PDB file of C-alpha atoms in Angstrom:
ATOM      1  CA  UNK A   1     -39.176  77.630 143.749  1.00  0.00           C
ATOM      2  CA  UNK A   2     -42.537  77.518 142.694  1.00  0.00           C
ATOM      3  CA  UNK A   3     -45.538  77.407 144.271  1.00  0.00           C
ATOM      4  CA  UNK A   4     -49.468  77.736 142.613  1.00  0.00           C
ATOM      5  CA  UNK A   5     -52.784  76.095 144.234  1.00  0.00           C
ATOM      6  CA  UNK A   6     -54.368  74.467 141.882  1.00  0.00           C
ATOM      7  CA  UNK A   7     -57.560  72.757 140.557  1.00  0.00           C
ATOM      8  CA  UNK A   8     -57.238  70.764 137.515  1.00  0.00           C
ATOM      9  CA  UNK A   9     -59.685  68.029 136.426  1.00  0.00           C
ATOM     10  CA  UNK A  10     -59.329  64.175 135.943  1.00  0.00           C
ATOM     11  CA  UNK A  11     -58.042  63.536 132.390  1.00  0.00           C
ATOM     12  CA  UNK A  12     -58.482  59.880 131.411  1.00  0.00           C
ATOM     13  CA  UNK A  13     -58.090  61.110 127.591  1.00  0.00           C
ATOM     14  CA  UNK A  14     -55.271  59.900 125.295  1.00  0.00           C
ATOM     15  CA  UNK A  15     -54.603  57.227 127.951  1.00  0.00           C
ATOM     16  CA  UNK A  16     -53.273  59.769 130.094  1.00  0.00           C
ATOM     17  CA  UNK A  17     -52.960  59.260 134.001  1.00  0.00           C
ATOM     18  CA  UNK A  18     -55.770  60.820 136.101  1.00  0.00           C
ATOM     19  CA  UNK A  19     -54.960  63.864 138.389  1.00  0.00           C
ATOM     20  CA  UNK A  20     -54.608  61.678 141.558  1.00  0.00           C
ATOM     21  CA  UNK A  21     -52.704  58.753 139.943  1.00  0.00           C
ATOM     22  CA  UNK A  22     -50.389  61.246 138.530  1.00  0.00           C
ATOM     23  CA  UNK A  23     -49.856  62.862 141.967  1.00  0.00           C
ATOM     24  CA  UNK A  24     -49.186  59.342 143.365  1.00  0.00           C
ATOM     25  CA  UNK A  25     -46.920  58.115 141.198  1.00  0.00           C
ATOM     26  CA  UNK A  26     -45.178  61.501 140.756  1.00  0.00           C
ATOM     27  CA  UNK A  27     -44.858  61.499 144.576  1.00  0.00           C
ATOM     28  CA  UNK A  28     -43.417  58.125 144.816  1.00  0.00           C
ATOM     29  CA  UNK A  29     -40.643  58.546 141.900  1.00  0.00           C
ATOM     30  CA  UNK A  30     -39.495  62.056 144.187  1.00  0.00           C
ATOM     31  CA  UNK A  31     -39.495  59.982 147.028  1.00  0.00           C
ATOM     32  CA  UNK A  32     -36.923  57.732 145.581  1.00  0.00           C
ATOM     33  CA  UNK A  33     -35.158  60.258 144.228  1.00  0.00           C
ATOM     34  CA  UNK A  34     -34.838  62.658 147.637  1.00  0.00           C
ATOM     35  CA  UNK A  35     -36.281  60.946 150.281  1.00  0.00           C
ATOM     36  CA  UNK A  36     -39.207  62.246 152.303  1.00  0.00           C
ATOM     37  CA  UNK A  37     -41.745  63.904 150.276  1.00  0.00           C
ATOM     38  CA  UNK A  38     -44.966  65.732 151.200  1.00  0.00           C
ATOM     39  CA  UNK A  39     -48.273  67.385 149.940  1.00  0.00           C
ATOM     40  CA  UNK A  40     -50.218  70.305 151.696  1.00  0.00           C
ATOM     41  CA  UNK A  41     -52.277  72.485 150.305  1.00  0.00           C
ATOM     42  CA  UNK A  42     -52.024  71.251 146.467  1.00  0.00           C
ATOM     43  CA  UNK A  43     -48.276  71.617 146.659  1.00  0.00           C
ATOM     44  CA  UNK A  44     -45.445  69.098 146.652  1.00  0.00           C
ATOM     45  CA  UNK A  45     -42.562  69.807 149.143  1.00  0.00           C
ATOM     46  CA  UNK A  46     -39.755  68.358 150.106  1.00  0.00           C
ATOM     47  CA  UNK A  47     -36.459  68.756 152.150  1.00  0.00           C
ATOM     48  CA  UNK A  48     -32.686  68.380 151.346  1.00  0.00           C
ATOM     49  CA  UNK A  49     -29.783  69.939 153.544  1.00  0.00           C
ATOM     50  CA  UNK A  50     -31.950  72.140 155.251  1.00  0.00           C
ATOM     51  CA  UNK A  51     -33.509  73.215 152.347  1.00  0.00           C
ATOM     52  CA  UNK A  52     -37.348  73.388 151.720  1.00  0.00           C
ATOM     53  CA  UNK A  53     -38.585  73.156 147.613  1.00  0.00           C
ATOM     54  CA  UNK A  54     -41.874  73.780 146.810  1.00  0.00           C
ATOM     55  CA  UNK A  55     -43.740  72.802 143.824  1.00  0.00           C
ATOM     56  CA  UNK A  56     -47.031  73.732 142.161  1.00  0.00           C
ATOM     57  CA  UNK A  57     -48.960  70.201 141.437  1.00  0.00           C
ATOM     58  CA  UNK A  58     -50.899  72.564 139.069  1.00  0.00           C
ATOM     59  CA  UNK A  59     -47.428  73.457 137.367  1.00  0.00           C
ATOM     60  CA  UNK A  60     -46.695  69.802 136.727  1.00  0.00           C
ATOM     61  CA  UNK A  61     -49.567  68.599 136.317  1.00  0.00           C
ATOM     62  CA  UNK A  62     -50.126  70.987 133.207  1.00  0.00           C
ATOM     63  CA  UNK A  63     -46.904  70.321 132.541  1.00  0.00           C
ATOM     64  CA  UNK A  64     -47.731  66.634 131.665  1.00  0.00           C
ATOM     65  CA  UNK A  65     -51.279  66.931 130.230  1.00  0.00           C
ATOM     66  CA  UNK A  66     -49.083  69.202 127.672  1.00  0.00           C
ATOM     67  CA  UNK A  67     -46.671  67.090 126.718  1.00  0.00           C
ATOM     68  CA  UNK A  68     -48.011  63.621 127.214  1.00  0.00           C
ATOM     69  CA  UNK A  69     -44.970  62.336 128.564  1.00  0.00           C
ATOM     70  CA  UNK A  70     -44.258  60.905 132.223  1.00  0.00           C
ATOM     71  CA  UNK A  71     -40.968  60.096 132.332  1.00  0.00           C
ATOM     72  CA  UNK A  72     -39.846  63.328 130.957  1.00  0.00           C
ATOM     73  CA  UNK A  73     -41.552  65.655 133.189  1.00  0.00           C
ATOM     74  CA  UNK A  74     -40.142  63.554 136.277  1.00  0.00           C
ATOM     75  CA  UNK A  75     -37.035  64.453 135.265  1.00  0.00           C
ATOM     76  CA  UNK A  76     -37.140  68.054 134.204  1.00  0.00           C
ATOM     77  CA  UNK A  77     -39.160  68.890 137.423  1.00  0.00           C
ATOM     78  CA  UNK A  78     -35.819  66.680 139.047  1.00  0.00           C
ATOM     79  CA  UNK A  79     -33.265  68.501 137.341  1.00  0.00           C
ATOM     80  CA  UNK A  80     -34.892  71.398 138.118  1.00  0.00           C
ATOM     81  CA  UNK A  81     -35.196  70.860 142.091  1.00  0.00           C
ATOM     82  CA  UNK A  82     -31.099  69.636 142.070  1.00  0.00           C
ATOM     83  CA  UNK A  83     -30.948  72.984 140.465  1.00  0.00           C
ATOM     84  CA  UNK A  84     -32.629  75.048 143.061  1.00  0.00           C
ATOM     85  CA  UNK A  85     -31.012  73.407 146.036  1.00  0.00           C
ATOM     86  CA  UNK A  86     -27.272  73.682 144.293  1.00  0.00           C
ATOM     87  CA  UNK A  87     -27.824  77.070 144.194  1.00  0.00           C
ATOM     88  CA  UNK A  88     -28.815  77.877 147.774  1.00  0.00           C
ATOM     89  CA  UNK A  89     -25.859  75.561 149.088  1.00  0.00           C
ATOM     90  CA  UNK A  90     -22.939  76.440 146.631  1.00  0.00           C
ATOM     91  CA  UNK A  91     -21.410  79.746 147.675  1.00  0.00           C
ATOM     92  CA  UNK A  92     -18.543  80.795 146.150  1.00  0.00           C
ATOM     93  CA  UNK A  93     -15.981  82.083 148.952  1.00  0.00           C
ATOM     94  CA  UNK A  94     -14.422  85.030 147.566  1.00  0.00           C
ATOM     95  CA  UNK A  95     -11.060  84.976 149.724  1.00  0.00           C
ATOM     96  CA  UNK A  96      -9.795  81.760 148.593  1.00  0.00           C
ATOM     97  CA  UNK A  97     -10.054  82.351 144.689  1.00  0.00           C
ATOM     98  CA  UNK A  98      -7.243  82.777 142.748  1.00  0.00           C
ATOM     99  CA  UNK A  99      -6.452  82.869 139.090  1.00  0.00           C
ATOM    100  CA  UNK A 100      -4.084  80.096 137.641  1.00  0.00           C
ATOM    101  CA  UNK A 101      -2.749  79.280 134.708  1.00  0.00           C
ATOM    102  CA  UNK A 102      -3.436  76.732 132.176  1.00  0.00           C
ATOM    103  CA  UNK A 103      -2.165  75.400 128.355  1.00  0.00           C
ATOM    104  CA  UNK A 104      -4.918  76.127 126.237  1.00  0.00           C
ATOM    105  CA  UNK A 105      -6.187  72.577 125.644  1.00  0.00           C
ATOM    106  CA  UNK A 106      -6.714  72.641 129.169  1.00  0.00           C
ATOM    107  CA  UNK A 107     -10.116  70.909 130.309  1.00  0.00           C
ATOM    108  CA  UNK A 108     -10.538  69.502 127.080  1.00  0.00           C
ATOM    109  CA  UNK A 109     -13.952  69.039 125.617  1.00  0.00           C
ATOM    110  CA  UNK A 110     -15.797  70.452 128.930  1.00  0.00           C
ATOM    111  CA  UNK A 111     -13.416  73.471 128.841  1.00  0.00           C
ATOM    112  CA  UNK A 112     -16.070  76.070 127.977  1.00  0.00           C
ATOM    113  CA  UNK A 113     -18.111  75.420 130.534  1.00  0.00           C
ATOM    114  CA  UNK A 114     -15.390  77.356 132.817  1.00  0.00           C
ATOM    115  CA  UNK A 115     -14.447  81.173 132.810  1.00  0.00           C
ATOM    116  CA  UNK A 116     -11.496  81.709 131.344  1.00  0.00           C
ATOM    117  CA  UNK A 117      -8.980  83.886 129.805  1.00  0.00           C
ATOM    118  CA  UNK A 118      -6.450  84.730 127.201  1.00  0.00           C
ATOM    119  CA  UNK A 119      -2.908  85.700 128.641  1.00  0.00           C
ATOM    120  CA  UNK A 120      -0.522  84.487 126.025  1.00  0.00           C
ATOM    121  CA  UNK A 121      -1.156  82.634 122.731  1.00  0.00           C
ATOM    122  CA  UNK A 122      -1.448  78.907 123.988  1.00  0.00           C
ATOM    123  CA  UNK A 123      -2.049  79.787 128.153  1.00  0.00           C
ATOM    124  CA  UNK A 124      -5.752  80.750 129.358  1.00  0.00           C
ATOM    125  CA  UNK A 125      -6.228  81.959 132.669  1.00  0.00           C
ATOM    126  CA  UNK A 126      -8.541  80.031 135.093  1.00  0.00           C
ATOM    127  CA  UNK A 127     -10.542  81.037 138.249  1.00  0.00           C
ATOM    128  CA  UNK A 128     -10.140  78.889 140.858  1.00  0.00           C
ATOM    129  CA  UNK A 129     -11.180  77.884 144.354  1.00  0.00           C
ATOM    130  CA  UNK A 130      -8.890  76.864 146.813  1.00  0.00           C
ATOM    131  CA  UNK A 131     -11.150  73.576 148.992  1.00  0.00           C
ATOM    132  CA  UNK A 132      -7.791  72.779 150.717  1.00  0.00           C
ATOM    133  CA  UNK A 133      -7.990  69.643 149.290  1.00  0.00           C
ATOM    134  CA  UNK A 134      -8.343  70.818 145.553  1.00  0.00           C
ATOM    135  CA  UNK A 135      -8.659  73.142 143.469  1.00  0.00           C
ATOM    136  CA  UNK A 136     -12.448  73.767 141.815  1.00  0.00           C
ATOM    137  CA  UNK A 137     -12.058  75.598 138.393  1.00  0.00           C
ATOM    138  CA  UNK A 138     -15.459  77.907 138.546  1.00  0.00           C
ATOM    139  CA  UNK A 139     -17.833  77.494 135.779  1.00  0.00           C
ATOM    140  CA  UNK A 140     -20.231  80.374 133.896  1.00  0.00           C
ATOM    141  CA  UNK A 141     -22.803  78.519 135.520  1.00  0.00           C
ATOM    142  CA  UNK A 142     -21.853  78.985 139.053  1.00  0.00           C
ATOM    143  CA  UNK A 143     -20.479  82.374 138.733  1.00  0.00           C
ATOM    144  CA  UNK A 144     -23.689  83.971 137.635  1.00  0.00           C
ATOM    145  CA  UNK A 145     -25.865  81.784 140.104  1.00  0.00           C
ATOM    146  CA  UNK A 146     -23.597  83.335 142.382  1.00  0.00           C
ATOM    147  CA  UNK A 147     -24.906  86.258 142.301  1.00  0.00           C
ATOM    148  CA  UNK A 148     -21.418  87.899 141.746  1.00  0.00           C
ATOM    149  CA  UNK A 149     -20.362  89.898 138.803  1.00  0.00           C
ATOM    150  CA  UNK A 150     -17.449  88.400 136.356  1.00  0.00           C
ATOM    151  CA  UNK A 151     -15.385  91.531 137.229  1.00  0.00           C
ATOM    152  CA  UNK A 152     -16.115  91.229 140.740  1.00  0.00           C
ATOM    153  CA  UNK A 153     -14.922  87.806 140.843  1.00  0.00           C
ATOM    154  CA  UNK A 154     -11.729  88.509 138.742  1.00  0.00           C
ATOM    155  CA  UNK A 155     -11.023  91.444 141.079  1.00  0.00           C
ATOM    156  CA  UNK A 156     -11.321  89.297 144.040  1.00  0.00           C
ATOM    157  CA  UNK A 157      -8.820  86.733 142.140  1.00  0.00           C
ATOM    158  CA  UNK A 158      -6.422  89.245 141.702  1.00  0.00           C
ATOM    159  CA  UNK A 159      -6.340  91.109 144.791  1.00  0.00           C
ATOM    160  CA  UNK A 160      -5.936  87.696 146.831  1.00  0.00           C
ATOM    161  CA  UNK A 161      -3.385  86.516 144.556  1.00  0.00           C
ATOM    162  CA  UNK A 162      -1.147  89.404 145.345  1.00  0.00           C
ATOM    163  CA  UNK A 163      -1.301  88.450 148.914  1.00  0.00           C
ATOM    164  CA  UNK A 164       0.834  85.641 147.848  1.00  0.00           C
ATOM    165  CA  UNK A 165       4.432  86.189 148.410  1.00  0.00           C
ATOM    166  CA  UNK A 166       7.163  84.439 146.363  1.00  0.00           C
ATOM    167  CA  UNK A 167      10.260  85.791 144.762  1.00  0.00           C
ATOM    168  CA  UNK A 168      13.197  85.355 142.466  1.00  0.00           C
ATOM    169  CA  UNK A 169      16.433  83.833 142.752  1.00  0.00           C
ATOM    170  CA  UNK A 170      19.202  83.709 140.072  1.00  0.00           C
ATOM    171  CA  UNK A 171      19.212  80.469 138.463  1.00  0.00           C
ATOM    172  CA  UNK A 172      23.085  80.624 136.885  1.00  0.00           C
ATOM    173  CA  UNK A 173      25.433  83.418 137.776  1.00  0.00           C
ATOM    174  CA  UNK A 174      26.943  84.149 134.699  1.00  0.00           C
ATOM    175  CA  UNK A 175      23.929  84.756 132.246  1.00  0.00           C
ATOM    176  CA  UNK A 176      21.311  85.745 134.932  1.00  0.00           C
ATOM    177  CA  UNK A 177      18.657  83.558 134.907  1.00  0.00           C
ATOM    178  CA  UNK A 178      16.110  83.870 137.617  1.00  0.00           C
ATOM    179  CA  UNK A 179      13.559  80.965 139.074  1.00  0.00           C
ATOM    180  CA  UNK A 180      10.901  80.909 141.715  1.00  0.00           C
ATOM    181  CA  UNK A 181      12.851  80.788 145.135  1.00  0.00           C
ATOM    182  CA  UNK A 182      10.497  78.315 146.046  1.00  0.00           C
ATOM    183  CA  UNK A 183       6.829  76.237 145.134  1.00  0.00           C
ATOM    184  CA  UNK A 184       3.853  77.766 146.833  1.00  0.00           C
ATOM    185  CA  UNK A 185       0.710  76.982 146.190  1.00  0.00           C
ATOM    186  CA  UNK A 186       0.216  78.731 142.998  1.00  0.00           C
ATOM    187  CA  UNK A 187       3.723  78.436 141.168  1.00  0.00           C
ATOM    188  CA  UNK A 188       3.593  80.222 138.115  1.00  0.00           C
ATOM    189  CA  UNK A 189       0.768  81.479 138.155  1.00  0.00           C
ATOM    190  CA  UNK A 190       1.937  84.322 140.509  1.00  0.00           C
ATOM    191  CA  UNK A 191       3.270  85.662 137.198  1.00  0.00           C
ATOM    192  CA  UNK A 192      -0.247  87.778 137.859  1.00  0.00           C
ATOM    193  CA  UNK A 193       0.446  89.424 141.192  1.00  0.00           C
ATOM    194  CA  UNK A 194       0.799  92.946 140.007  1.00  0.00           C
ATOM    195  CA  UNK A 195       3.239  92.907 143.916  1.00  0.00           C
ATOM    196  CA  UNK A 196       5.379  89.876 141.734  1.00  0.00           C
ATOM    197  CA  UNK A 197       5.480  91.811 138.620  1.00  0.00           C
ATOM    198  CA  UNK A 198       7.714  94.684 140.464  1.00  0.00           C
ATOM    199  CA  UNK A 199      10.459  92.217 141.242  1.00  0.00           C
ATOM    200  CA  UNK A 200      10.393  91.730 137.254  1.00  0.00           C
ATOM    201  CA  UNK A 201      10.549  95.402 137.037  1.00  0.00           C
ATOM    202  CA  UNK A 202      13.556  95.198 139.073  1.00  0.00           C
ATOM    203  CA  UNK A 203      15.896  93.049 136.639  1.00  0.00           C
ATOM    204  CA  UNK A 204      15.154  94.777 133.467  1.00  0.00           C
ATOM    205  CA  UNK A 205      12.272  96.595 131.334  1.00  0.00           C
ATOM    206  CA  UNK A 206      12.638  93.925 128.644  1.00  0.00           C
ATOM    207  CA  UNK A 207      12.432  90.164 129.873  1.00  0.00           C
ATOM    208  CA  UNK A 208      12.258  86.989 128.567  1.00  0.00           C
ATOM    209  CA  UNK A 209      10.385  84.729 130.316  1.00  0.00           C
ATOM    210  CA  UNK A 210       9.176  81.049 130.283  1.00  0.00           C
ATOM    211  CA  UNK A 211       6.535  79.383 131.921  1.00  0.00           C
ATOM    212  CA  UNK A 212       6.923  75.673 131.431  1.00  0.00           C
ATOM    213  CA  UNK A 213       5.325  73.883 134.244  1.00  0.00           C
ATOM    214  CA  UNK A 214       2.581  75.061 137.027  1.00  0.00           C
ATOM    215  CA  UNK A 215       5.597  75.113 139.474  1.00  0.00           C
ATOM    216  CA  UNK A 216       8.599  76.342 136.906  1.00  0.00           C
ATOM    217  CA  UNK A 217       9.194  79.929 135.854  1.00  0.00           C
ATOM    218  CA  UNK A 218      11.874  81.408 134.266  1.00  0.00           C
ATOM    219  CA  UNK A 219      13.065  85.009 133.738  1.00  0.00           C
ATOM    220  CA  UNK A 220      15.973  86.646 132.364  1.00  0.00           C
ATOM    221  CA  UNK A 221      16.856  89.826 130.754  1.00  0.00           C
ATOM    222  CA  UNK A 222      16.265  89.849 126.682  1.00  0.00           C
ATOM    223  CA  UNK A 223      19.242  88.956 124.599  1.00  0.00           C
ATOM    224  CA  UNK A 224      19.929  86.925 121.464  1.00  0.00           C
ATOM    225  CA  UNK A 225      21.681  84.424 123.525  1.00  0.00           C
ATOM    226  CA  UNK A 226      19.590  84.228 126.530  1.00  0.00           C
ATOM    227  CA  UNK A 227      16.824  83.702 124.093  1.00  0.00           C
ATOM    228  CA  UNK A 228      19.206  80.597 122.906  1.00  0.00           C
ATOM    229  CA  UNK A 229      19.716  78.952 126.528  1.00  0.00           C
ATOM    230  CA  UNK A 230      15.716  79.734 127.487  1.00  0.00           C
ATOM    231  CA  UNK A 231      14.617  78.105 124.563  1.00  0.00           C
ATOM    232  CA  UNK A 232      16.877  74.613 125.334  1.00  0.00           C
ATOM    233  CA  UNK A 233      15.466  74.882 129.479  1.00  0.00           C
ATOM    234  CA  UNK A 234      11.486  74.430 128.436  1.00  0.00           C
ATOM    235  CA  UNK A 235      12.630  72.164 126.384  1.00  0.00           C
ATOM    236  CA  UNK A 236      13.200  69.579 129.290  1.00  0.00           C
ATOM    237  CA  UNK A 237      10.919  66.365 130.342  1.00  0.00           C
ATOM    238  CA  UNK A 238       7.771  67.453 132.045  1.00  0.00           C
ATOM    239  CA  UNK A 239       4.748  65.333 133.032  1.00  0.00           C
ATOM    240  CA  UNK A 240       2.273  66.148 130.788  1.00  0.00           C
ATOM    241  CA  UNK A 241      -0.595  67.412 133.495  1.00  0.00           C
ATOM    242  CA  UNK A 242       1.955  70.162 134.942  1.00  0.00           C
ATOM    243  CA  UNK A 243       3.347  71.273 131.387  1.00  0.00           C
ATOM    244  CA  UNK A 244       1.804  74.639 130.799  1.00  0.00           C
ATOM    245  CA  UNK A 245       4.255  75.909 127.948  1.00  0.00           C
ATOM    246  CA  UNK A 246       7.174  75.152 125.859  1.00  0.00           C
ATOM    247  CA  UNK A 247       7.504  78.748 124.406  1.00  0.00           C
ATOM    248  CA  UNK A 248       9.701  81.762 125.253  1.00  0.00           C
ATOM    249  CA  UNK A 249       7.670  85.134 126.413  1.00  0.00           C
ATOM    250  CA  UNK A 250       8.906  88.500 125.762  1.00  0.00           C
ATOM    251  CA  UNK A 251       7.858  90.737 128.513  1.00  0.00           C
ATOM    252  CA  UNK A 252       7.819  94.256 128.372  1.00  0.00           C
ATOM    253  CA  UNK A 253       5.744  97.275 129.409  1.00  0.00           C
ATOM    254  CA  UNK A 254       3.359  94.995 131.904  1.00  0.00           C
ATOM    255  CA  UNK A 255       2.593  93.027 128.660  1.00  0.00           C
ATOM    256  CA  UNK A 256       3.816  89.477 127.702  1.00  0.00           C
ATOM    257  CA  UNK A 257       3.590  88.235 123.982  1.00  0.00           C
ATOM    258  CA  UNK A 258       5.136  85.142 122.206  1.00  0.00           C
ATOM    259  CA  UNK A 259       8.902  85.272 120.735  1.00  0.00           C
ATOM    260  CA  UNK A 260       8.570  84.511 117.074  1.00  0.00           C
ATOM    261  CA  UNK A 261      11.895  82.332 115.811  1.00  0.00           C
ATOM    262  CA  UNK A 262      12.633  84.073 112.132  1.00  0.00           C
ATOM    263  CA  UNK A 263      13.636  81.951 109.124  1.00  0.00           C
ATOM    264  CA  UNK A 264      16.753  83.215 108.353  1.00  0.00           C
ATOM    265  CA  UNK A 265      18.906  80.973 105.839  1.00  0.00           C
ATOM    266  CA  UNK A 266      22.260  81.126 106.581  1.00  0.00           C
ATOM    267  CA  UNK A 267      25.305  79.830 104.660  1.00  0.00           C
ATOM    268  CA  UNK A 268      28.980  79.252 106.427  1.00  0.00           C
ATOM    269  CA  UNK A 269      31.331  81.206 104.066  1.00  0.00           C
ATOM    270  CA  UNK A 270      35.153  80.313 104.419  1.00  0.00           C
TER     271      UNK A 270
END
């Protein structure tokens, strides 16, 4: 918000619009824009959601003697007003964000505009708000209009997703296999409660594990032929918006990093 009382002659040059048509016109195009519209005291206000913007006429008035251009300072001094008033009514609520995860080509073209993450070679972590209805991935943007700190936002992610309970259940007797017992909310993404991660601690020190879908995970202990029989099970059908990965984790130490296949040439001998 701006606000600067002003007193700026006429300017007829160039073809230019006069200090009072300006205002008039300048008025009317806000009005259209947000509704009702006001001017006291050489200033410009007006009132959205409860709200109250003020600008300078100086300001934008100065603005357009400048650059000669209407139509363009209309809409930078309306960008800029949206921008103000999105900041005072978007608050981030810090105990319903969660980190999820997501393929890499998640978000496509727009995906740097969101915060994000590295946890394995082709999955990002994403922040996310919970609106009951959906979830809204936070951008850069909104985080540091926030007025909160990356870290404080990824520590509040954390520390609410390990309020999430979920657990393990074996999959197939014989080769011990585990899946999610059941599909919360998050699904595989609780992968990143540190309170999950002690039930992995609880079946081995060195894991495989897959994470195919946003609702699929898979665990087992690390073996040559569990690494056979996890590689076939991501392998199955899944609609393309829930895939997350078709590759097999190794998991070991609290860190998870991609199982290379070797080329190994191998010849059947009688």
């Amino acid at each position: 918000m701006c606000a600067i009382i002003y007193n700026v002659k006429n300017n007829k040059e160039g073809g230019l619009l006069n200090q009072g048509k300006f205002i008039s016109k300048f008025k009317i195009d806000l009005e259209k824009e947000f509704g009702a519209v006001k001017i006291k005291d050489n200033n410009i206000f007006l009132r959205i959601k409860n709200t109250e913007v003020c600008c300078s006429l100086q300001d934008v008035y100065r603005d357009y003697i400048i650059s000669g251009d209407y139509n363009n300072v209309k809409d930078r001094y309306i960008e800029l007003i949206w921008d103000v008033i999105s900041k005072q009514h978007y608050k981030i609520n810090l105990d319903v964000i969660f980190p999820v995860l997501r393929p890499c080509t998640f978000g496509g073209d727009n995906a740097g505009k969101f915060y994000r993450e590295k946890f394995a070679e082709d999955i990002m972590i994403y922040f996310v708000e919970d609106k009951d209805e959906l979830w809204k991935y936070l951008t850069l943007k909104e985080i540091e209009d926030s007025g909160y700190s990356v870290e404080e936002i990824k520590n509040k992610a954390f520390q609410n997703i390990n309020k999430i309970t979920n657990s393990l259940n074996v999959l197939d007797e014989n080769i011990r296999i585990y899946s999610l017992a059941f599909d919360n909310q998050l699904g595989s993404s609780i992968i990143l409660s540190e309170k999950f991660r002690k039930q992995l601690d609880k079946i081995g020190k060195d894991l495989l594990v897959a994470i195919p879908a946003q609702d699929a995970l898979l665990v087992s202990k690390y073996t040559y032929q569990n690494r056979y029989i996890m590689k076939n099970l991501v392998k199955v059908e899944i609609e393309e918006k829930y895939r997350i990965s078709n590759k097999l984790y190794r998991y070991k130490n609290n860190k998870i990093m991609l199982v290379k296949d070797k080329n190994v040439n191998l010849q059947l001998v009688k």
